[in-house]
XYZ file of N, CA and C in Angstrom:
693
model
N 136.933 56.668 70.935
C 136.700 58.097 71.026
C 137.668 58.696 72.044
N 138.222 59.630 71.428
C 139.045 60.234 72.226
C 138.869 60.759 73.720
N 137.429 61.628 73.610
C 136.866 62.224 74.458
C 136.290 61.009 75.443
N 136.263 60.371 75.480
C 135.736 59.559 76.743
C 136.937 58.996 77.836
N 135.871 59.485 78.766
C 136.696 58.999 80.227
C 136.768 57.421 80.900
N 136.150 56.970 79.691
C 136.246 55.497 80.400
C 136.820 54.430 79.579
N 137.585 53.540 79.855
C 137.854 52.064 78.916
C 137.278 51.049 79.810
N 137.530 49.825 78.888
C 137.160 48.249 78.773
C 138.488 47.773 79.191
N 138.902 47.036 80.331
C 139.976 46.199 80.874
C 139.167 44.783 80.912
N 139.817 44.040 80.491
C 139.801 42.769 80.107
C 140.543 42.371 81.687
N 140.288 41.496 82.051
C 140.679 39.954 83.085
C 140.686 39.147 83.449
N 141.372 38.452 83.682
C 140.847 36.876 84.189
C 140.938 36.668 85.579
N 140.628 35.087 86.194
C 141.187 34.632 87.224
C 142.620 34.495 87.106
N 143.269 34.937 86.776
C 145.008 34.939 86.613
C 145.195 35.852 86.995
N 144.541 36.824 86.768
C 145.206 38.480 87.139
C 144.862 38.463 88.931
N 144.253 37.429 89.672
C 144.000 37.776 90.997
C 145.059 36.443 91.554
N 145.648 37.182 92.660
C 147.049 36.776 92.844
C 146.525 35.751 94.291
N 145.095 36.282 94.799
C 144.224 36.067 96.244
C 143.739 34.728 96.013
N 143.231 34.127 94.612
C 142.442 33.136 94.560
C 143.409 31.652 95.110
N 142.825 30.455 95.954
C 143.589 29.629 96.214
C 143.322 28.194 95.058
N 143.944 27.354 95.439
C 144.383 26.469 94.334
C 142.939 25.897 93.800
N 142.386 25.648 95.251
C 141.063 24.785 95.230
C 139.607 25.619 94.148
N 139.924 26.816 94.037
C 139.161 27.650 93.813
C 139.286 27.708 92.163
N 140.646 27.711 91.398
C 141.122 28.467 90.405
C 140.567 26.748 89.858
N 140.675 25.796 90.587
C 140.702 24.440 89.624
C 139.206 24.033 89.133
N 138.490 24.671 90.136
C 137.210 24.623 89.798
C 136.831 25.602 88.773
N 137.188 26.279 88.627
C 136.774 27.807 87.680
C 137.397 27.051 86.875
N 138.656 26.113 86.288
C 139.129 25.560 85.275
C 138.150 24.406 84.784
N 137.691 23.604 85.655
C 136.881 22.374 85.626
C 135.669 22.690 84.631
N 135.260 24.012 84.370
C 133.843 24.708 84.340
C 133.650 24.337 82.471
N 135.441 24.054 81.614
C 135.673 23.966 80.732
C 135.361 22.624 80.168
N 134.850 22.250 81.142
C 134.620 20.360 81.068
C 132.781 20.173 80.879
N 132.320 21.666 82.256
C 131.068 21.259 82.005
C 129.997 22.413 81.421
N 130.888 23.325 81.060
C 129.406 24.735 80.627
C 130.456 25.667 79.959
N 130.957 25.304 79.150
C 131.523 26.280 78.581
C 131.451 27.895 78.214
N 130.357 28.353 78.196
C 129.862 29.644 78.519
C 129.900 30.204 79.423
N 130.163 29.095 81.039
C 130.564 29.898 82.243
C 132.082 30.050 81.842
N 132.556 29.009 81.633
C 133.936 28.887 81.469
C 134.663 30.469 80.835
N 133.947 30.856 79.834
C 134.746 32.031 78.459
C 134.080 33.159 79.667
N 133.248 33.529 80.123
C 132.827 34.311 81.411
C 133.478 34.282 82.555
N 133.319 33.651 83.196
C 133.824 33.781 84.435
C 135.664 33.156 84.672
N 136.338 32.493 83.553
C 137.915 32.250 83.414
C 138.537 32.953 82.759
N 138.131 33.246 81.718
C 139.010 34.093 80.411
C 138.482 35.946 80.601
N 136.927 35.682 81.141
C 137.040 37.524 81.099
C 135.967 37.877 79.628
N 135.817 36.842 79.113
C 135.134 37.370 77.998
C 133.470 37.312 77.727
N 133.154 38.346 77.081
C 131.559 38.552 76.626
C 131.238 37.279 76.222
N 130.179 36.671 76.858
C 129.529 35.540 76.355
C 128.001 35.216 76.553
N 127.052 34.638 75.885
C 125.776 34.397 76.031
C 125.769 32.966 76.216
N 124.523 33.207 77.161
C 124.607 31.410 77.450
C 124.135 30.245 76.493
N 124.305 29.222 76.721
C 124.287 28.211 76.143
C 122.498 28.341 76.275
N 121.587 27.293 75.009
C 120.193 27.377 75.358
C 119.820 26.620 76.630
N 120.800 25.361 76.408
C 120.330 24.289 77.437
C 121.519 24.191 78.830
N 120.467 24.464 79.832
C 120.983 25.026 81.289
C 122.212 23.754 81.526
N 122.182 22.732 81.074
C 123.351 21.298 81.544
C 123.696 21.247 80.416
N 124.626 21.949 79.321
C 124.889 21.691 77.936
C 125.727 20.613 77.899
N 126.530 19.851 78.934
C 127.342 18.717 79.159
C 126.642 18.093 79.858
N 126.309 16.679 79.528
C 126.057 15.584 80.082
C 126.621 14.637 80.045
N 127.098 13.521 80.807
C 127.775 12.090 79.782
C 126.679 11.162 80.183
N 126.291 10.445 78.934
C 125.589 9.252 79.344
C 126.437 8.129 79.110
N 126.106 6.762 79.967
C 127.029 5.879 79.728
C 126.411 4.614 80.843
N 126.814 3.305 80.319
C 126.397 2.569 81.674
C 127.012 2.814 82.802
N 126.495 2.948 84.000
C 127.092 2.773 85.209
C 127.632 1.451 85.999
N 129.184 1.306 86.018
C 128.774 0.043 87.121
C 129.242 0.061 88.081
N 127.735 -0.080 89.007
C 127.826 0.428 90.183
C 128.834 0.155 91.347
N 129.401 -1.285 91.604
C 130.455 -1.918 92.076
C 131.791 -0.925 92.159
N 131.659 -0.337 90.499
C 133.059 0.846 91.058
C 132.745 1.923 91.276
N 131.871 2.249 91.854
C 131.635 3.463 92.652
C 131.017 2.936 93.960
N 131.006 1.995 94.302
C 130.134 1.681 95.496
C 130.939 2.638 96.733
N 132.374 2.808 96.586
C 132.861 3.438 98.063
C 131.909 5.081 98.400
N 131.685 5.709 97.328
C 131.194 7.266 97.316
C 129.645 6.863 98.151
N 129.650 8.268 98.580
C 128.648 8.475 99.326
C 127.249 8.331 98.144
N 126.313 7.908 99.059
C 125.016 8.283 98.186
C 124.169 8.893 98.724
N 123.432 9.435 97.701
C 122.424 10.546 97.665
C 120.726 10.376 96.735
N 119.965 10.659 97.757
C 118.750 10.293 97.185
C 117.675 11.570 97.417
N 117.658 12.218 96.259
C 116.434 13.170 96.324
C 115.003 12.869 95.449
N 114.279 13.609 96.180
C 112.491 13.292 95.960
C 111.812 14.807 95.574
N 111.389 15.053 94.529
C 110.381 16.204 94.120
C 108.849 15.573 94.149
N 108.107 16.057 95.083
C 106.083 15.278 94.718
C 105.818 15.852 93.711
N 104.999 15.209 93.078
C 103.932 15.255 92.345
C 102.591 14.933 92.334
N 101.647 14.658 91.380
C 100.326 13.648 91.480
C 99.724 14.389 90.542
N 98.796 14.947 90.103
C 97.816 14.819 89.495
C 98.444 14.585 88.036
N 99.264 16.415 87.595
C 99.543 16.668 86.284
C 101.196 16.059 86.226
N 101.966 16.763 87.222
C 103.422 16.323 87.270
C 103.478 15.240 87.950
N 104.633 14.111 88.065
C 105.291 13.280 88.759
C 105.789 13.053 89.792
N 105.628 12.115 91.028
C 106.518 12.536 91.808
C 108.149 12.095 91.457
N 109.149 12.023 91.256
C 110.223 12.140 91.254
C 111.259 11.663 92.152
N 111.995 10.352 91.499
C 112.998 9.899 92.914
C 114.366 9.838 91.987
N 115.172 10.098 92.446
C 116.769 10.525 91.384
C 117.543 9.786 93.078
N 118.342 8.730 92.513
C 119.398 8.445 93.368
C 120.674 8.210 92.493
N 121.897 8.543 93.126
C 122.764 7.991 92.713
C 124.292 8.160 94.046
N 125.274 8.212 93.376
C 126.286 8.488 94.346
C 127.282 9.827 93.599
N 128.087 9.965 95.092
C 128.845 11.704 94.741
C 130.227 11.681 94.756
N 131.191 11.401 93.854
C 132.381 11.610 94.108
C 133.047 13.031 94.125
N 133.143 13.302 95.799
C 133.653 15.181 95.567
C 135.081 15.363 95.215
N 135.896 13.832 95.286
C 137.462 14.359 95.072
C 137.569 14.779 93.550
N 136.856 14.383 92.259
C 136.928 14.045 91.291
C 135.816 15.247 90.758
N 134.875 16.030 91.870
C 133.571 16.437 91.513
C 132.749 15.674 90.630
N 132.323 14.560 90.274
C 131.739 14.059 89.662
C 130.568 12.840 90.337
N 129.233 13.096 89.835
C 127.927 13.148 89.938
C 127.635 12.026 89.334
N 127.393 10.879 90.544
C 126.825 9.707 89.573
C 125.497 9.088 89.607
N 124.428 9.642 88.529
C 123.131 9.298 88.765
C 122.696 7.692 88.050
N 122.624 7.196 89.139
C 122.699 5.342 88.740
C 120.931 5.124 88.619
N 120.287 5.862 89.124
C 118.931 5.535 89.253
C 117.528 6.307 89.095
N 116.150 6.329 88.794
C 115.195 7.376 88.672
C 113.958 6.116 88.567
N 112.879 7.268 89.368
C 111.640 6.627 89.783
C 110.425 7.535 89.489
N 109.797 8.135 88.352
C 108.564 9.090 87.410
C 107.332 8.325 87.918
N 106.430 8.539 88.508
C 105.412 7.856 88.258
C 104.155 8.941 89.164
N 103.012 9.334 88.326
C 101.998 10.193 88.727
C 101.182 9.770 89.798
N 100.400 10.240 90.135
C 99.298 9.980 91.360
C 99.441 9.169 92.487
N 100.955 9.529 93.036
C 101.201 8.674 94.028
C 100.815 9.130 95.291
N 99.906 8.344 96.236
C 99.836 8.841 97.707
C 100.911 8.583 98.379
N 101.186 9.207 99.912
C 102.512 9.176 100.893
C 102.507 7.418 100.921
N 101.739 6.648 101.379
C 101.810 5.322 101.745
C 102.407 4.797 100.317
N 102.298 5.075 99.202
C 102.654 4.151 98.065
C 104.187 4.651 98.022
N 104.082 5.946 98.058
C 105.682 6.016 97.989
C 106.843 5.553 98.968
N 106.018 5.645 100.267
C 107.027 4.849 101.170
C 107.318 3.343 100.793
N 106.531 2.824 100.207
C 106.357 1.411 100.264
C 107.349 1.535 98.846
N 106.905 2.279 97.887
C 108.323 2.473 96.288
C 109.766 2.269 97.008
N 109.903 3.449 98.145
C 111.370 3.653 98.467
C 111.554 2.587 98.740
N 110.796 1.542 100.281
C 111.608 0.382 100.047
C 111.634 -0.650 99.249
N 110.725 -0.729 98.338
C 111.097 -1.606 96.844
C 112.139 -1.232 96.268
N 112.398 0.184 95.870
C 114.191 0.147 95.224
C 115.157 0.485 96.132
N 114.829 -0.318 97.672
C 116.273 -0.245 98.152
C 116.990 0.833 99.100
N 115.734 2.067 99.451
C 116.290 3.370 99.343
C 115.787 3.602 100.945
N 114.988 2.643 101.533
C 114.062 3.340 102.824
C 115.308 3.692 104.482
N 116.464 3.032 104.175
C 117.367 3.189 105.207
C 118.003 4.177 104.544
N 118.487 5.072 103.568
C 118.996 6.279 103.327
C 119.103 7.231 103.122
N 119.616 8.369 103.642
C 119.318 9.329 103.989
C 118.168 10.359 102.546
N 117.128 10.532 102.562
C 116.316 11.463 101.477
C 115.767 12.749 101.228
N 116.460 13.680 100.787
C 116.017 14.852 100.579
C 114.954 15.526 99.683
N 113.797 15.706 100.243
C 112.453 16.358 99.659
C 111.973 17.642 99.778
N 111.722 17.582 98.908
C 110.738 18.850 98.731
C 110.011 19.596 99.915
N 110.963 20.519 100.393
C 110.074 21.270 102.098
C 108.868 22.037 101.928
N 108.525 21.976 100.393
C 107.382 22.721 100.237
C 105.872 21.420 100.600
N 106.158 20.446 101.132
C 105.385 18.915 100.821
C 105.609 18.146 102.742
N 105.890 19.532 103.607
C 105.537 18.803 105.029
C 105.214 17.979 105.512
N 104.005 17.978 105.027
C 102.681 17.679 105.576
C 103.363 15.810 104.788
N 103.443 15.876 103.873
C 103.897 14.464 103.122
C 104.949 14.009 103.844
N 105.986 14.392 104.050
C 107.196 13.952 104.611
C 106.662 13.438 106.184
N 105.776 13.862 106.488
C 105.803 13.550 108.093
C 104.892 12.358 107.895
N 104.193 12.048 106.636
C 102.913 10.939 106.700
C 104.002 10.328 106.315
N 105.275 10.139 104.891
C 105.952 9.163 104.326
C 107.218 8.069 106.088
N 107.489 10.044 106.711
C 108.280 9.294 108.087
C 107.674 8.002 108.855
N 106.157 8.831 108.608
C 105.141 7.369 109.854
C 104.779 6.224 109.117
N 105.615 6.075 107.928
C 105.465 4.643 106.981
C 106.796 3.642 106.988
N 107.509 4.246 108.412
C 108.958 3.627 108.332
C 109.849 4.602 107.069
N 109.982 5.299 106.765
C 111.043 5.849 105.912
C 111.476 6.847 106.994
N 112.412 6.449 107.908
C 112.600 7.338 108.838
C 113.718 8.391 108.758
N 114.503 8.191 107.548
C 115.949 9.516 107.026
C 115.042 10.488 106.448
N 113.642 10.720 106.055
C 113.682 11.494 104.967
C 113.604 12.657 105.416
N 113.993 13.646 105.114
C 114.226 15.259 105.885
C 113.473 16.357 104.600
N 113.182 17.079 104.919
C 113.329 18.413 104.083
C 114.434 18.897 103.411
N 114.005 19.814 102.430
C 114.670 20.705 101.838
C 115.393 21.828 102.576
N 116.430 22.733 102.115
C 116.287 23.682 102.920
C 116.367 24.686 102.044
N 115.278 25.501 101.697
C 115.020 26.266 100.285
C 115.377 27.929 101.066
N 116.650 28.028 100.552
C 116.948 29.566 101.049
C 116.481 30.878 99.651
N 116.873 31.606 99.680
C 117.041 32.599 98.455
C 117.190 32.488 97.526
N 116.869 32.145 96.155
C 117.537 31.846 94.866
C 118.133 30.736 95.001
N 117.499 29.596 95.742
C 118.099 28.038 95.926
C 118.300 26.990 94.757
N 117.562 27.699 94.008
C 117.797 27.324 92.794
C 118.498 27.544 91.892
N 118.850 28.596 91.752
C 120.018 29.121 90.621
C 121.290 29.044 91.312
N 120.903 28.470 92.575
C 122.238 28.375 93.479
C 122.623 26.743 93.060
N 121.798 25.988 93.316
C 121.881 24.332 92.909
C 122.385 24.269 91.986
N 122.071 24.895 90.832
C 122.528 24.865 89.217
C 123.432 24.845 89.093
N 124.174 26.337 89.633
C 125.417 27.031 89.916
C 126.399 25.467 90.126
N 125.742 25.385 91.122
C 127.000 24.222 91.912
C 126.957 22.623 91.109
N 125.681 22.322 90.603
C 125.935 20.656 89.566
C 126.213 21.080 88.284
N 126.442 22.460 88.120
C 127.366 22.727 86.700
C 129.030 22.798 87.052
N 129.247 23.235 88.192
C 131.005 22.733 88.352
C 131.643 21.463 88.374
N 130.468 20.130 88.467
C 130.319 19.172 88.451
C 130.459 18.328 87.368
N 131.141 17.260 86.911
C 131.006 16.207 85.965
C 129.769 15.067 86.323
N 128.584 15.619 85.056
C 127.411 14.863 85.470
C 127.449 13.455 84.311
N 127.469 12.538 85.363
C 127.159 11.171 84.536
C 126.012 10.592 84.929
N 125.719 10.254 83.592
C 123.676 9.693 84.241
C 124.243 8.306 83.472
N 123.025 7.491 83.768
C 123.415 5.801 83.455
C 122.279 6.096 82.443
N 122.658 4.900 81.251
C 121.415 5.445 80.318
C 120.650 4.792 80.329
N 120.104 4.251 81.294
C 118.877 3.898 81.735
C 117.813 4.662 81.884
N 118.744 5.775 82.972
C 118.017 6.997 83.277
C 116.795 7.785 82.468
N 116.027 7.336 81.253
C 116.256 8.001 80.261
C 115.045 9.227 80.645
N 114.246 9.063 81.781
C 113.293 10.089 81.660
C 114.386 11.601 82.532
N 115.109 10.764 82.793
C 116.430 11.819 83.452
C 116.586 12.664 82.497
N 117.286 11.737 81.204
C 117.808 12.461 80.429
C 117.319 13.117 79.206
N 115.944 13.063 79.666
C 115.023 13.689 78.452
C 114.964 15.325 78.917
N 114.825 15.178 80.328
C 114.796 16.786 80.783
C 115.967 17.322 81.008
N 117.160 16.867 80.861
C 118.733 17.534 80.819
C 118.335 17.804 79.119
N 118.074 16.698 78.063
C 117.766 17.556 76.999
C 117.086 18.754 76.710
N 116.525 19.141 77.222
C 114.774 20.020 77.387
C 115.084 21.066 78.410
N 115.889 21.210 79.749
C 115.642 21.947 80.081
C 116.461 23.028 79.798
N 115.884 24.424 79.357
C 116.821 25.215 79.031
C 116.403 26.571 79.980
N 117.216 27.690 79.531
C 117.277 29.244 80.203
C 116.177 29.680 79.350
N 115.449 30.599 80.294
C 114.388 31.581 80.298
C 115.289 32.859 78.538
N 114.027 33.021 77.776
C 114.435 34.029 76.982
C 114.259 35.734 76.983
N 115.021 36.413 77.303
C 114.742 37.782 77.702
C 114.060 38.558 75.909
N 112.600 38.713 76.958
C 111.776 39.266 75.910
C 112.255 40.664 74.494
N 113.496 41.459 75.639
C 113.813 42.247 74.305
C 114.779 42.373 73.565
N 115.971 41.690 74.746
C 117.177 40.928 74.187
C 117.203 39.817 73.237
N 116.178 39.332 73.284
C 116.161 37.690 72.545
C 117.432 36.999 72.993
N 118.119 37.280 74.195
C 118.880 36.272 74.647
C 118.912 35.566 76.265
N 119.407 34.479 76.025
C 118.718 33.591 77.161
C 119.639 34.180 78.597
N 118.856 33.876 79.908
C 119.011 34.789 80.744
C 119.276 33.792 81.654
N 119.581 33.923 83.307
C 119.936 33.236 84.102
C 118.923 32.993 85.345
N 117.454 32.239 84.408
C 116.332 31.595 84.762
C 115.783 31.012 84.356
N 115.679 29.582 84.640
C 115.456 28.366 84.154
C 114.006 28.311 83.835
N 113.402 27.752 82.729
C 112.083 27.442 82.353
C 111.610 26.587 83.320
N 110.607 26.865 83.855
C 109.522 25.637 84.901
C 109.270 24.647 84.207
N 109.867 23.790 83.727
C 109.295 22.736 82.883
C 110.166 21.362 82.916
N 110.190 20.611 82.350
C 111.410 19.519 82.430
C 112.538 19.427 83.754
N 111.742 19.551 85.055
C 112.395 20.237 85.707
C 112.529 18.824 87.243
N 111.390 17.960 87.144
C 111.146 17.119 88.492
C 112.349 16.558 88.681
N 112.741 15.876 87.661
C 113.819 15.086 88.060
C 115.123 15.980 88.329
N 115.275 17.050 88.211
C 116.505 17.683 88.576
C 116.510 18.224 89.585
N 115.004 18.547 89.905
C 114.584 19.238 91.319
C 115.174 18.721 92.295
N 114.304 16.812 92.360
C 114.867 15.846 92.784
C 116.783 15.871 93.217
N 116.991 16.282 91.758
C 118.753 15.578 91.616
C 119.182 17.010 92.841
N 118.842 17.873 92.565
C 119.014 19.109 93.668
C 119.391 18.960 95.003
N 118.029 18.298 95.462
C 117.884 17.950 96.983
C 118.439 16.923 97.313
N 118.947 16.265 96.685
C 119.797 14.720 96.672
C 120.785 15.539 96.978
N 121.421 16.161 96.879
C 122.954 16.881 96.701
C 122.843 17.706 97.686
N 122.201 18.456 97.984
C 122.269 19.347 98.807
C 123.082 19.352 100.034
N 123.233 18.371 100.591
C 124.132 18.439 101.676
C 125.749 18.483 101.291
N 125.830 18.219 99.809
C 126.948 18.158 99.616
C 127.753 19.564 98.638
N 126.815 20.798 98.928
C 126.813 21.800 98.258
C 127.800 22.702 98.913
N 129.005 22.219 99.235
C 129.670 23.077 100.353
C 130.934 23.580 99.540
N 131.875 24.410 99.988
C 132.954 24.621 99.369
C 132.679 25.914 98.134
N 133.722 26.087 97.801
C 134.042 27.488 96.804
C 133.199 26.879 95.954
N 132.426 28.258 95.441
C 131.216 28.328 94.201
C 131.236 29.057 93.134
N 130.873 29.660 92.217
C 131.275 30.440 91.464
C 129.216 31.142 92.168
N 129.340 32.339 92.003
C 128.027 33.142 91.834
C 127.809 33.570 90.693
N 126.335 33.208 90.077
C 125.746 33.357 88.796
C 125.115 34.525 88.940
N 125.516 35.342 87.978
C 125.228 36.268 88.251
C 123.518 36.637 87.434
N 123.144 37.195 88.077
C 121.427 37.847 87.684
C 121.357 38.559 86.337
């Protein structure tokens, strides 16, 4: 229309001359793991999201020997009655960004004493564990069982769509062992906007422990250029 005062400019991350190397490679990487951020936030273009919030996964055996140098990471979501409590370990390669989940522990109605006594059955009670800060009161009974790394969460603002944000710039490899892992990377998807009928940038509460878990495992390693998801 002639009469209108406004147009549509198209852009990418190319057209900004400011962005540094570290930044532009990650916004490239995004093509590896979410392609819908990728055509959004690289190319500039209209896109709807994918249904399922991790639409890239790789499953594959892990062996562990060649990754032993990377750091590891062990997060914990509670549970008990209806849900699980939740143990996701694996290791983090940040040069490569890639996420290696070698391990997972599902099991309902666990008290603090049984789970301390789980961690050191698989190995885990000397390393460092990130839980659920909503579960205090647990963490301080699991500390006085000898599990003396395990710390809190640190649940800021939208800590969640922030986590997402950041293990989607990520190359996620689960071992296929994993498999109650990888039942909820199947399953978990984006919230559906009631009048849009299209999926929005809020995750369904559901299929969710073990990633919660995979969350707080990572968390310390959530540093560096991010992309912001937008609302």
């Amino acid at each position: 229309n002639k009469n209108d005062k406004a147009k549509i400019i198209q852009s990418s991350y190319k057209d900004n001359k400011f962005l540094n190397s570290d930044y532009k490679e990650m916004l490239e990487n995004l093509k590896n793991t979410n392609p819908a951020y990728y055509k959004i936030y690289c190319l500039g273009e209209f896109a709807t999201l994918d249904k399922l919030v991790f639409p890239i996964i790789y499953k594959q055996l892990i062996n562990t020997e060649q990754i032993k140098n990377f750091p590891v990471f062990v997060g914990m979501d509670f549970g008990y009655t209806n849900d699980p409590t939740a143990i996701i370990w694996g290791r983090y390669d940040k040069w490569n960004k890639t996420i290696y989940i070698t391990g997972e522990y599902f099991k309902k109605g666990m008290l603090n004493d049984e789970i301390a006594i789980t961690l050191k059955n698989l190995g885990l009670s000397k390393e460092i564990i990130t839980a659920d800060s909503a579960e205090q009161k647990s963490i301080t009974e699991i500390r006085k069982n000898g599990i003396l790394r395990i710390r809190a969460s640190v649940k800021g603002p939208d800590s969640v769509i922030h986590g997402i944000g950041w293990l989607l710039q990520n190359k996620i490899v689960v071992d296929e062992r994993c498999t109650g892992l990888i039942e909820e990377f199947e399953n978990y998807t984006w919230e559906k906007d009631k009048k849009t009928n299209e999926y929005i940038n809020k995750p369904i509460d559901s299929f969710n422990h073990g990633i919660d878990a995979l969350r707080y495992g990572l968390e310390a390693m959530m540093k560096g250029p991010g992309i912001r998801i937008l609302k």
